[in-house]
Every structure is written in structure tokens, then in C-alpha cells.
Amino acid sequence: MSPKTRNVTQKEIARIAGVSQTTVSMVLNDRDGSNVRIPAATRERVKQAIEQSTYVADPAARRLAGLDNQILGVFTYEPALSPESMDFYGPLLNGIERAAEEVGCDLLFFTSSPVEDGRRTLFHRKTRLRLADGCILLGQDMDGDDLKRLVDERFPFVAVGRRDETTARVPYVGIDYVTLTDGLIRRAVELGHREGVYVHRDGDSPTARDRRGQIVAATESGTLHFTPVAVADDDVSAAVAAVAAGGATVIFAEDTFLAEDVAFALAAAGIDLPRSVSLASLGEVRGHSIGGRVLTGFQTPRQQVAAEALNLLQKLVATPADEWPGLDTQLLLDGTLELGETLVPVGSAS
Amino acid sequence: MSPKTRNVTQKEIARIAGVSQTTVSMVLNDRDGSNVRIPAATRERVKQAIEQSTYVADPAARRLAGLDNQILGVFTYEPALSPESMDFYGPLLNGIERAAEEVGCDLLFFTSSPVEDGRRTLFHRKTRLRLADGCILLGQDMDGDDLKRLVDERFPFVAVGRRDETTARVPYVGIDYVTLTDGLIRRAVELGHREGVYVHRDGDSPTARDRRGQIVAATESGTLHFTPVAVADDDVSAAVAAVAAGGATVIFAEDTFLAEDVAFALAAAGIDLPRSVSLASLGEVRGHSIGGRVLTGFQTPRQQVAAEALNLLQKLVATPADEWPGLDTQLLLDGTLELGETLVPVGSAS
DNA sequence: CCCAAGTGATAATAGGTATTATCACCGCGC
DNA sequence: GCGCGGTGATAATACCTATTATCACTTGGG
């Protein structure tokens, strides 16, 4: 064995076949035209040489030569493959993998990004971002500056989850939480509820605003009056207090984890769910239940969101940046209501 | 294909700082010596220019120039992120992600590899394998030719799971199933078992051989006599028949899925588990139970396996290929027995 | 016979970074 | 005046592929 087997290159193939490196490249890429012509005999000879060797094109060189590489980046602001995040990321990653397989792309996970303030940093000195043709961004709350810079640099990317940056038009695929939230509010009204508590976190993400917007609208129109309760550190006692204070017959929680915390706190306070008070989550509820009851909330098509995001990214990659303004780069998918068993007609307590 | 978005390059920085591209490179890499010297003033000026711009090194160019890229490949012979494979791949991927984060590497998933005969192909015309500094191989049964070719080409890689190719010395990190299997056999003997059935698949992977080897050894030494039953297409009826035929007081299944199938078939046949017959799996049993009972089997440190694999890979990448023979590249980790509740003393039926 | 068009293939170059070899200049001692 | 070591920086090159421009040679037409 030779001490250092360098990779077999086009030049090597060329030497074997007795042609130039250019010719090898032309054969590999099936180039032919008035400018460049290669007779079948030569073509065959080169192909033979390639076949007998173990030649594979060096992707770095391809990339440097300006070609796309069929590599799409995946950036997550938190670890993506940990057991805890699997609940959220799992369906998304699955959708991404399937779509990537479909279109023949490899996936580059930027696991190396240095962590600052508990979040990964997209841009840093040695980022391999540019090795990818484009990038999918995942995460509950993204960095607005990152998004702006990506837009400015005309780097193809798609955010998963709705964004509404004012500084730049960010491509995204998300879920239509406005319609879903609205649907759940109407359902509650149908069941006779008029007074509710909205338990939410302090965060200010676009999707959080979407939900809150509908809550506020319902309150202002008098359809269903909500008392907002912000919780920090998963301390939902204030929410329970608000219910105990009377009046409210239903609790809406911003997400399912919060709903579970509330359910636990209610049980501890001796408040019977759902007979004394109903509960619904404004998030995905599949796989979650409250004391054996199916939690009322949403079913969100996350695999589909991921797949659409990847398709959109592919489209961006394939389109010259100056034509992007003509594309429809912001997409919301419909979810469905899970009526569940924790949102019941008001007055069931009797 | 989109036209190359013009990025900030070293040449651009050089123009701004009024120096040459070489100098910029030197500053970036902190090069200094008798050969090349850069006074603090110039150094500072260049650093300023870099700071003010959005320069990031082009990974393709770095790679082409022969440097490490801090990118490690992950190749799985089946889809890695699907819900079904999460049971097996999840802990491994988690370990890999954590270790990659630790050493500052990005992960490239070869999701594009064309599928032939239901398995992905590692080597193909446009494989991006070489973009990675090295590669982790995952999968129940790998392709021997792939492994040989990787060794021949001196490409740094580590297989997860023990390998014993005769044609090449394959680096791997696996779990010591020999000791584990031996432990479970001794346990069964302690509990009075003398006659068993070994339910296994047709596969011929090294780890399958490891287990079978111990089964055969126990049979030949008379410690515990096993009747082997090979099953295909998850049809375990033959195994049940072998038990019903009498004699056997315990069933060992090659893996946990098989064990679950057997448990189901036993129940259907009206054979009481574990009173009439004991059952143990020669695989990871965490998260699996049989009718509320903890399944007897192994607990395997899969996160740790993955982490060790990645560390080993890092070591290979950092070591010149001609020094590899001096490295210890084959590592087996210890698992622990899960005594469980399905392997019980013989004669519990009375 | 000579120009034009056609044919087959190659030299030259771009792309961005890292390294090696080289260069220009200055001050100093003799 | 001249070599000489030291200093600061750069030109040249390699890495590998894809593309553009170019070249050598042939053939047909006038």
C-alpha cells in the first residue's frame, strides 16, 4: 500500500485515457455542442477509464467552481436530536429527511455553532453555512438579525414557523394559528362559554402574537371575554388563582406544556377538570392527554410543513436571486381542530 | 441555478486594509515566524477590516486547500429520522450530536444516496462523502464492499457496531454482546433452566454471530441446551411450536422486536408468560415491556457508543493515515443486564 | 490554390484559501 | 561603496472542476 493514496482526480483519469482534463470534465457532464465535440470513440475510452477507477468528483471543487451541490443546511437554535426536543423537532426532521431524499439532497446540520446565551449562533468566523446551497431554519424563537443578514446576503433560506420581520421579507412556511385559534374560540362560544382565562408565556414570537391577537379580538368584540395571565418559570399558580376567583369557565393555554402544567395545578387545587372548568391548548396535542382524557387543541401537519419548507427552499435555490420578488415565499398551512374531551359545555358541573 | 452571490472574500478585505490577500490569510490564521512577519499595527488594521465586514471563510476553498473542514459525515443504510427508526437511531444520533457539538463539528447526513434493494448506496457518481473529513456508519447490516473500499481509500471512518471483516481491519465501536449474552445464559442456568429455544433471524451480522456463538457454546458444553429456530417475515409460529412441543422452559430472542412478537404469539396460543415459559431478549429492552412486566434483556449504552465512535473518528481524522496501524481502532463497551420480570425460576408454573 | 466552415481537442482561466518562495528596503558595520 | 542580516510584505502556486477561448487539422467550394 502506498503511504498516501491521493484521491483520484480528473487529471489522473485524463492521463490514463490519454486526453486532457477538460475532455474528462466534458464527458462527465455530457457536454456537447458546436463549441465542444467529442466523438463516441473518445467518449467511450474516457468512460472506461472512469469506470475502472474509483473516481468521484470532489464536492469542494465543484462548489468552488460555482455549481450547486445538492446540499441543504439545517440550522436549529437548540440541539435537534436530544430526547427532549424530539417531541417538537421529530416530525419536522422526519419531513425534512423524506423531502430531501425525494429531491436528492444531503443535509448539513450545523451542530458546531458556538452557543451564546443558550442559543446557537448562525454566523461565526468558521461557519460552514455557505457550503450548503440553502438553509432551513428551525427554532421557537429565531434571531431577527440573523434573518435580516441572510436576506441581505441573498442567501437562499426558509424559516419554519411564521415570521413577520419588518426589516426584511423573510421566506417561511408555517401553520395558520389565526384560523385555528379562531376556530377554538368559536367552539367554546358554541358550548356556552363567555368568560375565560388565557395563560401564556412572556415570549413575543409571531405565532404567539397570532394567538394572542385572536384572544384580544374576541375579548374586545365581546364574543368571549379573556383575562390574560402571563406565567414565568412554569409557575402557573396565578392562572389557578384567576380561575378560583370565579367567573371563568374555560382556560386557554398558549401551548400544550403549559396546558399540562395548568391541569396539574388545577388537580392540586382540587378543581375538577373539565366539570368545573374546561381546558384547551393552542398547540399540537397529539400524544398528550390529561388524566386519560384527550386534550382539546390543534393537530398541526408538521411533516408537511417541513416538506413544503424544503420544496420552497429548492425553488429559491433554483431561482436567480433577482427573480425572488416574483415568488410566493410565505406559506401558511391549515391545521385541524382536535375537539378532544377537556373542552365541554359550560355548566356540566351540575 | 442561482448565480453566485458575491461574498466577502479575503481579497476584498485585503483591498480595504490596503494589504495583500496573503497577509489577510496570515492574520486570520495567526501565522507568524521568521518566514513571515506582520507587525501589530498591520495586524490590527486587517482585523478591523474583517470585523467591520461580514467575512466568513469559504469552506469549499478551505477544503480544496487541503484543510480539515470540521465536517463529519453520517451515513445510515436506512432513513435515520423516521419515527420507526427513532427507537434504534435516536439514542445514537443524540450521542453523535452531543459529541459533535463538543468537538465543534458539523454533521452531514447523506440522505441523497440512491436506494438500491431497499438500502442506500454509499458510493455513487455524485457522492458528497469526500466533503466530510470522516464518516460515521450506522446500520444493522452494512455492505462489506463499502467498508473495504473505505479502508483501501484511507478514508477516515468508524462503524457503529462490531465488524469482523476478514478483508480489512475496520474501525468500530460496538457493544460487547458476548459477555452480555453469556451473562444472561448464566442467569437462566442459575434459575434452573436447562432447555431453551433460540429464536433468531436469518441475518448474518457480526453481532448476530456473537450472540449465536454463545448460544452454541452453551449448548455444546451442556450448560444450557438450545434449539435454534430461524424465523422469516416475523412469522414466529415455528418458535411457539417448538415450545409447545415441550422440554424448553425458556426462550431467548435475538432482539427485542422478535421477543415482542414471540410474546404476542405465546399469548395467542394460550401459553402463559412467564409462568409456563420464560422469555429474554438479547437486545436493548428499555422502553419495552410485555403485558406490564419488564422484559428481561440488556441495557446498552448507545449514547456512549455514539460518542466514543465520534471521538475515535476525530482521532483518525487528526492522525496521518500511515500512523493508523498504531492506533487502537476497535472498541467494545460494556452493557448491563436488565434482569427484568420475564425470566423467572423454572417450575414457577406449579 | 485558397478561403471558409467544420471537427476534435486543448490551453487558459476562474473560483477562494493556505503555503512557499521571493522581493524590496533599511540600517549597520567594515 | 558594499555586503549582510533583519524586517515587512507580496507574487506565485497548489488544490480540483467547469467553462471559455483558442488552436491544429481536414474538407468542400469557388
Coordinates of C-alpha atoms in Angstrom, one line a residue, chain A residues 1-5 7 28 50-51 54-64 66-71 76 78-83 86 90 93-94 97 100-101 104-113 115 120 123-131 149 153-156 303 316-321, chain B residues 1-7 28-29 50 53-64 69-71 76 78-86 90 93-95 97-98 100-102 104-113 115 120 123-131 149 151-154 303 321-322:
Chain A
M1 CA 0.0 0.0 0.0
S2 CA 1.3 3.4 -0.9
P3 CA 1.8 5.7 2.1
K4 CA -0.5 8.4 0.9
T5 CA -3.2 7.5 -1.7
N7 CA -7.7 10.9 -4.4
L28 CA -18.6 13.5 -17.2
I50 CA -13.6 6.4 -15.1
E51 CA -15.3 3.0 -14.7
T54 CA -12.9 4.9 -8.2
Y55 CA -13.3 8.4 -9.3
V56 CA -15.8 10.6 -7.5
A57 CA -16.0 14.4 -8.1
D58 CA -14.6 16.5 -5.2
P59 CA -17.6 18.4 -3.9
A60 CA -15.5 21.2 -2.6
A61 CA -14.1 21.9 -6.1
R62 CA -17.5 21.7 -7.6
R63 CA -18.8 24.2 -5.2
L64 CA -15.8 26.5 -5.8
G66 CA -19.9 27.8 -8.8
L67 CA -22.1 24.8 -9.1
D68 CA -24.8 23.8 -6.6
N69 CA -24.0 20.8 -4.6
Q70 CA -27.4 19.4 -3.7
I71 CA -26.6 20.1 0.0
T76 CA -31.6 24.7 14.8
E78 CA -31.3 24.3 20.1
P79 CA -30.0 20.7 19.9
A80 CA -32.2 18.9 17.4
L81 CA -31.6 15.3 18.2
S82 CA -31.9 15.3 22.0
P83 CA -34.8 13.3 23.5
M86 CA -37.7 15.2 19.7
G90 CA -39.0 14.9 15.4
L93 CA -36.9 16.4 10.9
N94 CA -38.7 13.4 9.6
E97 CA -35.4 13.9 5.6
A100 CA -34.5 15.7 1.0
E101 CA -34.4 12.1 -0.1
G104 CA -31.8 14.1 -3.9
C105 CA -30.2 16.4 -1.4
D106 CA -27.8 15.8 1.5
L107 CA -28.4 17.6 4.8
L108 CA -25.8 19.5 6.7
F109 CA -26.6 20.0 10.4
F110 CA -24.7 23.0 11.9
T111 CA -24.1 21.3 15.2
S112 CA -20.8 23.2 15.6
S113 CA -22.3 26.6 16.0
V115 CA -23.6 28.6 21.9
R120 CA -26.6 28.6 18.9
F123 CA -22.9 33.5 11.9
H124 CA -19.5 33.0 13.2
R125 CA -15.9 33.0 11.9
K126 CA -15.9 29.5 10.7
T127 CA -19.5 28.9 9.8
R128 CA -19.9 26.3 7.1
L129 CA -23.2 27.8 6.1
R130 CA -22.0 28.7 2.6
L131 CA -21.2 25.1 1.9
R149 CA -28.5 39.3 7.3
E153 CA -26.7 38.5 1.6
R154 CA -29.3 36.9 -0.7
F155 CA -28.6 33.5 0.8
P156 CA -31.5 31.1 0.0
Q303 CA -44.2 16.7 8.5
L316 CA -35.3 29.5 -4.1
V317 CA -32.0 27.7 -4.8
A318 CA -33.0 27.1 -8.4
T319 CA -34.1 30.7 -9.0
P320 CA -31.7 33.6 -9.5
A321 CA -31.9 35.9 -6.6
Chain B
M1 CA -29.1 27.5 -10.7
S2 CA -28.7 30.8 -9.0
P3 CA -25.7 33.0 -9.9
K4 CA -23.1 33.0 -7.2
T5 CA -24.0 35.6 -4.7
R6 CA -20.9 37.7 -4.3
N7 CA -19.5 37.1 -0.9
L28 CA -6.7 35.1 10.1
N29 CA -4.6 32.0 10.9
I50 CA -12.5 41.8 9.0
S53 CA -17.2 43.3 7.1
T54 CA -19.2 40.1 7.3
Y55 CA -16.3 37.9 6.2
V56 CA -16.6 34.2 6.7
A57 CA -14.2 31.8 5.1
D58 CA -15.5 29.7 2.2
P59 CA -15.5 26.2 3.4
A60 CA -15.2 24.8 -0.1
A61 CA -12.0 26.8 -0.7
R62 CA -10.6 25.8 2.7
R63 CA -11.3 22.2 1.9
L64 CA -9.7 22.5 -1.5
N69 CA -13.4 21.1 7.4
Q70 CA -14.7 20.1 10.8
I71 CA -17.5 18.3 9.0
T76 CA -27.2 5.4 7.6
E78 CA -31.9 3.3 6.3
P79 CA -33.8 6.6 6.8
A80 CA -32.5 7.8 10.2
L81 CA -35.1 10.3 11.2
S82 CA -38.3 8.4 10.6
P83 CA -40.5 7.6 13.6
E84 CA -39.9 3.9 13.2
S85 CA -36.2 4.1 13.2
M86 CA -36.1 6.5 16.1
G90 CA -32.5 8.1 18.3
L93 CA -28.0 10.3 16.9
N94 CA -28.3 12.1 20.2
G95 CA -24.9 10.9 21.3
E97 CA -25.0 15.3 18.1
R98 CA -23.7 16.0 21.6
A100 CA -20.1 16.8 17.6
E101 CA -21.1 19.9 19.5
E102 CA -18.4 19.1 21.9
G104 CA -17.1 21.7 17.1
C105 CA -18.0 19.7 14.1
D106 CA -21.0 19.9 11.7
L107 CA -22.8 16.8 10.6
L108 CA -23.5 15.9 7.0
F109 CA -26.3 13.4 6.6
F110 CA -26.1 11.6 3.2
T111 CA -29.8 11.5 2.7
S112 CA -29.4 11.7 -1.1
S113 CA -27.8 8.4 -1.6
V115 CA -31.7 3.5 -2.8
R120 CA -28.9 3.3 0.5
F123 CA -20.6 5.1 -3.2
H124 CA -22.2 6.6 -6.3
R125 CA -21.3 9.0 -9.0
K126 CA -22.1 12.2 -7.2
T127 CA -21.4 11.2 -3.6
R128 CA -20.5 14.0 -1.3
L129 CA -18.7 11.7 1.0
R130 CA -15.4 13.4 0.5
L131 CA -16.7 16.7 1.6
R149 CA -13.3 0.4 -0.2
V151 CA -10.3 1.2 4.2
D152 CA -8.5 0.9 0.9
E153 CA -9.0 4.6 0.1
R154 CA -7.7 5.5 3.6
Q303 CA -25.3 7.4 23.5
A321 CA -3.1 7.6 7.6
D322 CA 0.2 5.9 7.8

